[in-house]
Amino acid sequence: MTKCFSFTASRDWWYRYIFSYAGLKSVTTNLGEGTTMHCWIPKIIKPAKPNLVLIHGFGANAMWQWGNYLRPLIPRFNVYVPDLLFFGESYTTHLERTEHFQAQCLKKLMESFQVQKMSFVGVSYGGFVGYSLASQYPDAIEKVILCCSGVCLEEKDMKDCLFKVSDLDEAASILLPQTPDKLRTLVKMSFVKPAAAKTVPSYFLLDFIEVMCTHYIEEKRDLIQNILKDRHFADLPKISQPTLIVWGEEDQVFPLELGYRLKRHLGDNAELVVIKNAGHAVNLEKTKEFLKHLKAFLIDNGIDNGTVHDQNSHNSVNDNIDSKNSENNRN
C-alpha cells in the first residue's frame, strides 16, 4: 500500500509554522566554495537586542530541538537557529568534516546577516561547534552555554571505557539510527524516562527515520569520526568568555565526568549546573529547568543589557567539583 501520511513530516510542518508565527523566517545562504547554509532568522532585527544563536546537535532537526525555546527567548533576543552542515538544508562540497570548519562556516553565515557580536547555546555536537567558534573568534562571542557537550573528551577515553559504546562505529549506528531498534536505543540512552520507547510501533519509528535520519548519512558518520580522531585534552584551548555548562546527571552519551573535566579546565570562568533526573537530551527532557538556567545566565546576569556579572549560584555543584579534583587527578 502506498504511504500517504507521515506523522513526522506533519510535525515538521507544524514546527515550521511555529517558527514563522514566532517571528522568524527561513533563509538559505550561499557562502561560496560549494557551501550553502540554512538558518531561521528574525523577520525584524532589532539592533537594541543582543543576538543569540541556538546550535543543534545530532538527532531530530533544529526546529524539533529548539521549538519550545522561541516564545521565552525571542522577546529578549534576536534569535538565530542555523542548520549545521549536512543537517536540514545545509551542505558543502568541501571535504573537511571538523567542528572547526563548521564553526568557520557558521561565522560566515552570521556575518552575512551583519551579526558581529553574539552569544550561543550549543547542545551536544552543537557545543563542539560553538566551543570552536568561541576559540577562533573570541571578540565575536559574548557568552557561551554548553549543554551535555563533551568537548574535553580525548581519543583514549574510548579505550578507557568511559562511554557506553565500544567504538565509533557503534556510536554512529546509534546516533544515526537506520532501524527501529537502534532508534529505541538512542531514545533510551538520551532520556532518563523514555516516552514509551519500547511500545511505540515500529511504523512510527520507521517514519521518523525516513524523514530525519536518511540524508547525508556518510557525511554525518565522518563528522562523528572527526570528533574523536587524534583528540587530546591537552590540546583543548581555554576560551575566555563567561561560560555556563549544563549537564544531565544521568547522561549516557557524554558522561557527567566530562562536565566536571570541562569545569576544571575553564576554572572560575565557568559554572557547572547539573540537572537531576535528566539524561543527554536535557534540553528536551527538562525544558523548564534548562530554560531557567539559560535565563539566569543570559538575562539576570546582564547579557541582555550589555553588562556581565559574576555567577555565584549553584555553589553546591562547584564545591562538588572541588571535592572531586583530588579524586580525578589521581586518574
GROMACS .gro file of C-alpha atoms in nm:
model
  331
    1MET     CA    1   0.000   0.000   0.000
    2THR     CA    2   0.136   0.341  -0.091
    3LYS     CA    3   0.225   0.554   0.206
    4CYS     CA    4   0.010   0.865   0.209
    5PHE     CA    5   0.065   1.015   0.555
    6SER     CA    6   0.377   1.087   0.759
    7PHE     CA    7   0.338   1.183   1.123
    8THR     CA    8   0.698   1.308   1.131
    9ALA     CA    9   0.659   1.523   0.819
   10SER     CA   10   0.334   1.665   0.956
   11ARG     CA   11   0.500   1.755   1.285
   12ASP     CA   12   0.789   1.906   1.093
   13TRP     CA   13   0.542   2.124   0.906
   14TRP     CA   14   0.389   2.225   1.238
   15TYR     CA   15   0.728   2.333   1.368
   16ARG     CA   16   0.779   2.545   1.056
   17TYR     CA   17   0.450   2.716   1.133
   18ILE     CA   18   0.558   2.773   1.495
   19PHE     CA   19   0.890   2.926   1.388
   20SER     CA   20   0.721   3.155   1.139
   21TYR     CA   21   0.448   3.253   1.384
   22ALA     CA   22   0.716   3.334   1.644
   23GLY     CA   23   0.866   3.594   1.412
   24LEU     CA   24   1.139   3.401   1.232
   25LYS     CA   25   1.189   3.341   0.862
   26SER     CA   26   1.368   3.067   0.673
   27VAL     CA   27   1.677   3.184   0.483
   28THR     CA   28   1.923   2.983   0.274
   29THR     CA   29   2.260   3.149   0.212
   30ASN     CA   30   2.526   3.059  -0.044
   31LEU     CA   31   2.861   3.105   0.131
   32GLY     CA   32   3.060   3.023  -0.180
   33GLU     CA   33   3.307   2.742  -0.249
   34GLY     CA   34   3.027   2.486  -0.263
   35THR     CA   35   2.882   2.565   0.079
   36THR     CA   36   2.520   2.655   0.148
   37MET     CA   37   2.369   2.705   0.494
   38HIS     CA   38   2.012   2.740   0.610
   39CYS     CA   39   1.906   2.945   0.911
   40TRP     CA   40   1.595   3.074   1.081
   41ILE     CA   41   1.650   3.445   1.139
   42PRO     CA   42   1.436   3.728   1.281
   43LYS     CA   43   1.188   3.878   1.034
   44ILE     CA   44   1.259   4.210   1.201
   45ILE     CA   45   1.605   4.253   1.353
   46LYS     CA   46   1.610   4.496   1.645
   47PRO     CA   47   1.957   4.646   1.700
   48ALA     CA   48   1.883   4.713   2.068
   49LYS     CA   49   1.851   4.341   2.135
   50PRO     CA   50   2.153   4.112   2.179
   51ASN     CA   51   2.197   3.824   1.936
   52LEU     CA   52   2.155   3.462   2.044
   53VAL     CA   53   2.242   3.160   1.829
   54LEU     CA   54   2.086   2.821   1.913
   55ILE     CA   55   2.308   2.541   1.780
   56HIS     CA   56   2.156   2.194   1.750
   57GLY     CA   57   2.311   1.851   1.796
   58PHE     CA   58   2.252   1.516   1.629
   59GLY     CA   59   1.902   1.368   1.624
   60ALA     CA   60   1.589   1.550   1.515
   61ASN     CA   61   1.643   1.871   1.320
   62ALA     CA   62   1.700   2.213   1.473
   63MET     CA   63   1.330   2.303   1.478
   64TRP     CA   64   1.244   2.000   1.689
   65GLN     CA   65   1.530   2.071   1.930
   66TRP     CA   66   1.460   2.441   1.981
   67GLY     CA   67   1.086   2.485   1.916
   68ASN     CA   68   0.999   2.512   2.286
   69TYR     CA   69   1.251   2.789   2.344
   70LEU     CA   70   1.133   3.050   2.094
   71ARG     CA   71   0.849   3.203   2.291
   72PRO     CA   72   1.053   3.282   2.607
   73LEU     CA   73   1.371   3.390   2.425
   74ILE     CA   74   1.254   3.593   2.125
   75PRO     CA   75   1.119   3.887   2.332
   76ARG     CA   76   1.471   3.934   2.475
   77PHE     CA   77   1.697   3.840   2.184
   78ASN     CA   78   1.743   3.840   1.810
   79VAL     CA   79   1.730   3.459   1.786
   80TYR     CA   80   1.907   3.267   1.509
   81VAL     CA   81   1.861   2.892   1.459
   82PRO     CA   82   2.102   2.754   1.196
   83ASP     CA   83   2.126   2.411   1.037
   84LEU     CA   84   2.485   2.291   1.065
   85LEU     CA   85   2.643   2.138   0.756
   86PHE     CA   86   2.476   1.811   0.648
   87PHE     CA   87   2.174   1.882   0.866
   88GLY     CA   88   1.847   2.021   0.738
   89GLU     CA   89   1.910   2.227   0.427
   90SER     CA   90   2.281   2.294   0.483
   91TYR     CA   91   2.555   2.119   0.289
   92THR     CA   92   2.901   2.161   0.139
   93THR     CA   93   3.114   2.003  -0.130
   94HIS     CA   94   3.419   2.073   0.087
   95LEU     CA   95   3.583   1.758   0.222
   96GLU     CA   96   3.667   1.883   0.571
   97ARG     CA   97   3.447   1.738   0.847
   98THR     CA   98   3.583   1.904   1.162
   99GLU     CA   99   3.389   2.117   1.408
  100HIS     CA  100   3.642   2.391   1.329
  101PHE     CA  101   3.525   2.407   0.968
  102GLN     CA  102   3.163   2.401   1.085
  103ALA     CA  103   3.243   2.697   1.312
  104GLN     CA  104   3.409   2.891   1.031
  105CYS     CA  105   3.106   2.841   0.809
  106LEU     CA  106   2.870   2.941   1.090
  107LYS     CA  107   3.072   3.260   1.145
  108LYS     CA  108   3.048   3.343   0.774
  109LEU     CA  109   2.675   3.279   0.789
  110MET     CA  110   2.628   3.517   1.082
  111GLU     CA  111   2.841   3.780   0.909
  112SER     CA  112   2.608   3.756   0.609
  113PHE     CA  113   2.331   3.870   0.846
  114GLN     CA  114   2.551   4.159   0.968
  115VAL     CA  115   2.585   3.994   1.309
  116GLN     CA  116   2.919   4.085   1.465
  117LYS     CA  117   2.852   4.004   1.832
  118MET     CA  118   2.656   3.707   1.967
  119SER     CA  119   2.610   3.456   2.245
  120PHE     CA  120   2.519   3.096   2.178
  121VAL     CA  121   2.368   2.783   2.326
  122GLY     CA  122   2.523   2.464   2.190
  123VAL     CA  123   2.371   2.124   2.259
  124SER     CA  124   2.591   1.813   2.231
  125TYR     CA  125   2.760   1.830   1.887
  126GLY     CA  126   2.642   2.189   1.861
  127GLY     CA  127   2.857   2.263   2.165
  128PHE     CA  128   3.165   2.128   1.986
  129VAL     CA  129   3.098   2.372   1.702
  130GLY     CA  130   3.020   2.655   1.943
  131TYR     CA  131   3.333   2.597   2.151
  132SER     CA  132   3.544   2.616   1.837
  133LEU     CA  133   3.356   2.932   1.739
  134ALA     CA  134   3.437   3.092   2.075
  135SER     CA  135   3.801   2.985   2.047
  136GLN     CA  136   3.855   3.103   1.691
  137TYR     CA  137   3.658   3.428   1.722
  138PRO     CA  138   3.682   3.542   2.086
  139ASP     CA  139   3.586   3.903   2.008
  140ALA     CA  140   3.263   3.794   1.840
  141ILE     CA  141   3.130   3.572   2.120
  142GLU     CA  142   2.995   3.731   2.437
  143LYS     CA  143   2.865   3.438   2.641
  144VAL     CA  144   2.879   3.062   2.599
  145ILE     CA  145   2.632   2.795   2.708
  146LEU     CA  146   2.732   2.433   2.654
  147CYS     CA  147   2.478   2.159   2.716
  148CYS     CA  148   2.599   1.798   2.754
  149SER     CA  149   2.879   1.871   2.512
  150GLY     CA  150   3.188   1.653   2.563
  151VAL     CA  151   3.436   1.895   2.412
  152CYS     CA  152   3.703   1.788   2.663
  153LEU     CA  153   3.697   1.421   2.568
  154GLU     CA  154   4.000   1.260   2.413
  155GLU     CA  155   4.072   0.961   2.196
  156LYS     CA  156   4.191   0.742   2.482
  157ASP     CA  157   3.857   0.781   2.662
  158MET     CA  158   3.707   0.525   2.425
  159LYS     CA  159   3.982   0.274   2.512
  160ASP     CA  160   3.935   0.352   2.881
  161CYS     CA  161   3.567   0.251   2.852
  162LEU     CA  162   3.430   0.591   2.955
  163PHE     CA  163   3.140   0.551   2.713
  164LYS     CA  164   2.855   0.302   2.684
  165VAL     CA  165   2.962   0.216   2.327
  166SER     CA  166   3.272   0.017   2.239
  167ASP     CA  167   3.381   0.213   1.932
  168LEU     CA  168   3.281   0.493   1.697
  169ASP     CA  169   3.110   0.261   1.452
  170GLU     CA  170   2.870   0.153   1.726
  171ALA     CA  171   2.822   0.517   1.827
  172ALA     CA  172   2.738   0.613   1.469
  173SER     CA  173   2.489   0.328   1.436
  174ILE     CA  174   2.301   0.470   1.735
  175LEU     CA  175   2.335   0.842   1.663
  176LEU     CA  176   2.232   0.779   1.302
  177PRO     CA  177   1.967   0.509   1.356
  178GLN     CA  178   1.853   0.318   1.050
  179THR     CA  179   1.630   0.063   1.226
  180PRO     CA  180   1.357   0.092   1.491
  181ASP     CA  181   1.571  -0.096   1.743
  182LYS     CA  182   1.861   0.145   1.700
  183LEU     CA  183   1.624   0.441   1.738
  184ARG     CA  184   1.486   0.286   2.056
  185THR     CA  185   1.843   0.253   2.183
  186LEU     CA  186   1.912   0.618   2.105
  187VAL     CA  187   1.600   0.729   2.292
  188LYS     CA  188   1.687   0.505   2.587
  189MET     CA  189   2.039   0.649   2.605
  190SER     CA  190   1.918   1.009   2.568
  191PHE     CA  191   1.636   1.020   2.824
  192VAL     CA  192   1.610   0.905   3.184
  193LYS     CA  193   1.242   0.831   3.130
  194PRO     CA  194   1.196   0.749   2.760
  195ALA     CA  195   0.846   0.827   2.637
  196ALA     CA  196   0.727   0.468   2.596
  197ALA     CA  197   1.011   0.396   2.353
  198LYS     CA  198   0.959   0.022   2.380
  199THR     CA  199   0.589   0.042   2.300
  200VAL     CA  200   0.597   0.288   2.009
  201PRO     CA  201   0.500   0.092   1.696
  202SER     CA  202   0.784   0.034   1.451
  203TYR     CA  203   0.576   0.208   1.183
  204PHE     CA  204   0.615   0.544   1.357
  205LEU     CA  205   0.983   0.487   1.423
  206LEU     CA  206   1.046   0.398   1.059
  207ASP     CA  207   0.859   0.709   0.957
  208PHE     CA  208   1.084   0.921   1.181
  209ILE     CA  209   1.395   0.751   1.044
  210GLU     CA  210   1.290   0.811   0.683
  211VAL     CA  211   1.225   1.181   0.740
  212MET     CA  212   1.507   1.263   0.985
  213CYS     CA  213   1.785   1.008   0.952
  214THR     CA  214   1.839   0.913   0.588
  215HIS     CA  215   2.010   1.223   0.449
  216TYR     CA  216   2.388   1.273   0.432
  217ILE     CA  217   2.449   0.954   0.633
  218GLU     CA  218   2.811   0.907   0.524
  219GLU     CA  219   2.894   1.273   0.578
  220LYS     CA  220   2.748   1.259   0.929
  221ARG     CA  221   2.946   0.944   1.004
  222ASP     CA  222   3.256   1.141   0.908
  223LEU     CA  223   3.154   1.419   1.147
  224ILE     CA  224   3.130   1.164   1.429
  225GLN     CA  225   3.467   1.011   1.340
  226ASN     CA  226   3.631   1.353   1.343
  227ILE     CA  227   3.501   1.436   1.689
  228LEU     CA  228   3.740   1.184   1.844
  229LYS     CA  229   4.015   1.144   1.584
  230ASP     CA  230   4.357   1.240   1.728
  231ARG     CA  231   4.181   1.435   2.003
  232HIS     CA  232   4.389   1.513   2.313
  233PHE     CA  233   4.266   1.703   2.615
  234ALA     CA  234   4.597   1.888   2.640
  235ASP     CA  235   4.527   2.047   2.300
  236LEU     CA  236   4.191   2.194   2.402
  237PRO     CA  237   4.219   2.574   2.416
  238LYS     CA  238   4.074   2.766   2.708
  239ILE     CA  239   3.802   3.001   2.595
  240SER     CA  240   3.786   3.339   2.765
  241GLN     CA  241   3.411   3.406   2.758
  242PRO     CA  242   3.187   3.358   3.064
  243THR     CA  243   3.060   3.003   3.023
  244LEU     CA  244   2.766   2.808   3.161
  245ILE     CA  245   2.799   2.428   3.143
  246VAL     CA  246   2.471   2.238   3.179
  247TRP     CA  247   2.466   1.859   3.216
  248GLY     CA  248   2.211   1.589   3.275
  249GLU     CA  249   2.318   1.394   3.582
  250GLU     CA  250   2.246   1.061   3.411
  251ASP     CA  251   2.387   1.139   3.066
  252GLN     CA  252   2.477   0.809   2.896
  253VAL     CA  253   2.618   0.965   2.577
  254PHE     CA  254   2.870   1.206   2.730
  255PRO     CA  255   2.907   1.106   3.097
  256LEU     CA  256   2.893   1.375   3.365
  257GLU     CA  257   3.265   1.326   3.433
  258LEU     CA  258   3.326   1.521   3.110
  259GLY     CA  259   3.129   1.812   3.253
  260TYR     CA  260   3.346   1.815   3.565
  261ARG     CA  261   3.655   1.787   3.346
  262LEU     CA  262   3.549   2.090   3.140
  263LYS     CA  263   3.471   2.292   3.451
  264ARG     CA  264   3.818   2.220   3.590
  265HIS     CA  265   3.971   2.316   3.254
  266LEU     CA  266   3.794   2.653   3.238
  267GLY     CA  267   3.823   2.726   3.610
  268ASP     CA  268   3.647   3.027   3.761
  269ASN     CA  269   3.542   3.146   3.417
  270ALA     CA  270   3.279   2.871   3.402
  271GLU     CA  271   2.988   2.749   3.608
  272LEU     CA  272   2.856   2.393   3.602
  273VAL     CA  273   2.489   2.316   3.659
  274VAL     CA  274   2.391   1.951   3.698
  275ILE     CA  275   2.024   1.875   3.640
  276LYS     CA  276   1.897   1.574   3.829
  277ASN     CA  277   1.680   1.304   3.674
  278ALA     CA  278   1.790   1.408   3.326
  279GLY     CA  279   1.994   1.242   3.056
  280HIS     CA  280   2.175   1.361   2.745
  281ALA     CA  281   1.866   1.528   2.596
  282VAL     CA  282   1.828   1.752   2.899
  283ASN     CA  283   1.708   2.041   2.681
  284LEU     CA  284   1.410   1.826   2.578
  285GLU     CA  285   1.358   1.627   2.896
  286LYS     CA  286   1.382   1.918   3.142
  287THR     CA  287   1.287   2.216   2.927
  288LYS     CA  288   1.160   2.441   3.207
  289GLU     CA  289   1.459   2.381   3.430
  290PHE     CA  290   1.706   2.422   3.143
  291LEU     CA  291   1.536   2.745   3.039
  292LYS     CA  292   1.550   2.874   3.396
  293HIS     CA  293   1.928   2.837   3.396
  294LEU     CA  294   1.960   2.995   3.049
  295LYS     CA  295   1.764   3.300   3.158
  296ALA     CA  296   1.955   3.330   3.486
  297PHE     CA  297   2.285   3.326   3.298
  298LEU     CA  298   2.194   3.532   2.992
  299ILE     CA  299   1.936   3.775   3.128
  300ASP     CA  300   1.961   3.804   3.505
  301ASN     CA  301   2.337   3.845   3.475
  302GLY     CA  302   2.305   4.126   3.229
  303ILE     CA  303   2.378   3.992   2.880
  304ASP     CA  304   2.054   4.148   2.758
  305ASN     CA  305   2.167   4.497   2.860
  306GLY     CA  306   2.533   4.469   2.777
  307THR     CA  307   2.668   4.401   3.125
  308VAL     CA  308   2.826   4.093   3.272
  309HIS     CA  309   2.818   3.996   3.637
  310ASP     CA  310   2.985   3.716   3.828
  311GLN     CA  311   2.788   3.395   3.855
  312ASN     CA  312   2.775   3.288   4.220
  313SER     CA  313   2.480   3.050   4.229
  314HIS     CA  314   2.489   2.669   4.242
  315ASN     CA  315   2.781   2.670   4.485
  316SER     CA  316   2.699   2.314   4.584
  317VAL     CA  317   2.789   2.193   4.235
  318ASN     CA  318   3.108   2.395   4.223
  319ASP     CA  319   3.201   2.273   4.572
  320ASN     CA  320   3.139   1.920   4.448
  321ILE     CA  321   3.385   1.983   4.167
  322ASP     CA  322   3.647   2.094   4.415
  323SER     CA  323   3.591   1.779   4.616
  324LYS     CA  324   3.633   1.569   4.301
  325ASN     CA  325   3.960   1.736   4.196
  326SER     CA  326   4.188   1.522   4.410
  327GLU     CA  327   3.998   1.206   4.314
  328ASN     CA  328   4.017   1.270   3.942
  329ASN     CA  329   4.372   1.399   3.944
  330ARG     CA  330   4.478   1.054   4.054
  331ASN     CA  331   4.340   0.902   3.728
   0.00000   0.00000   0.00000
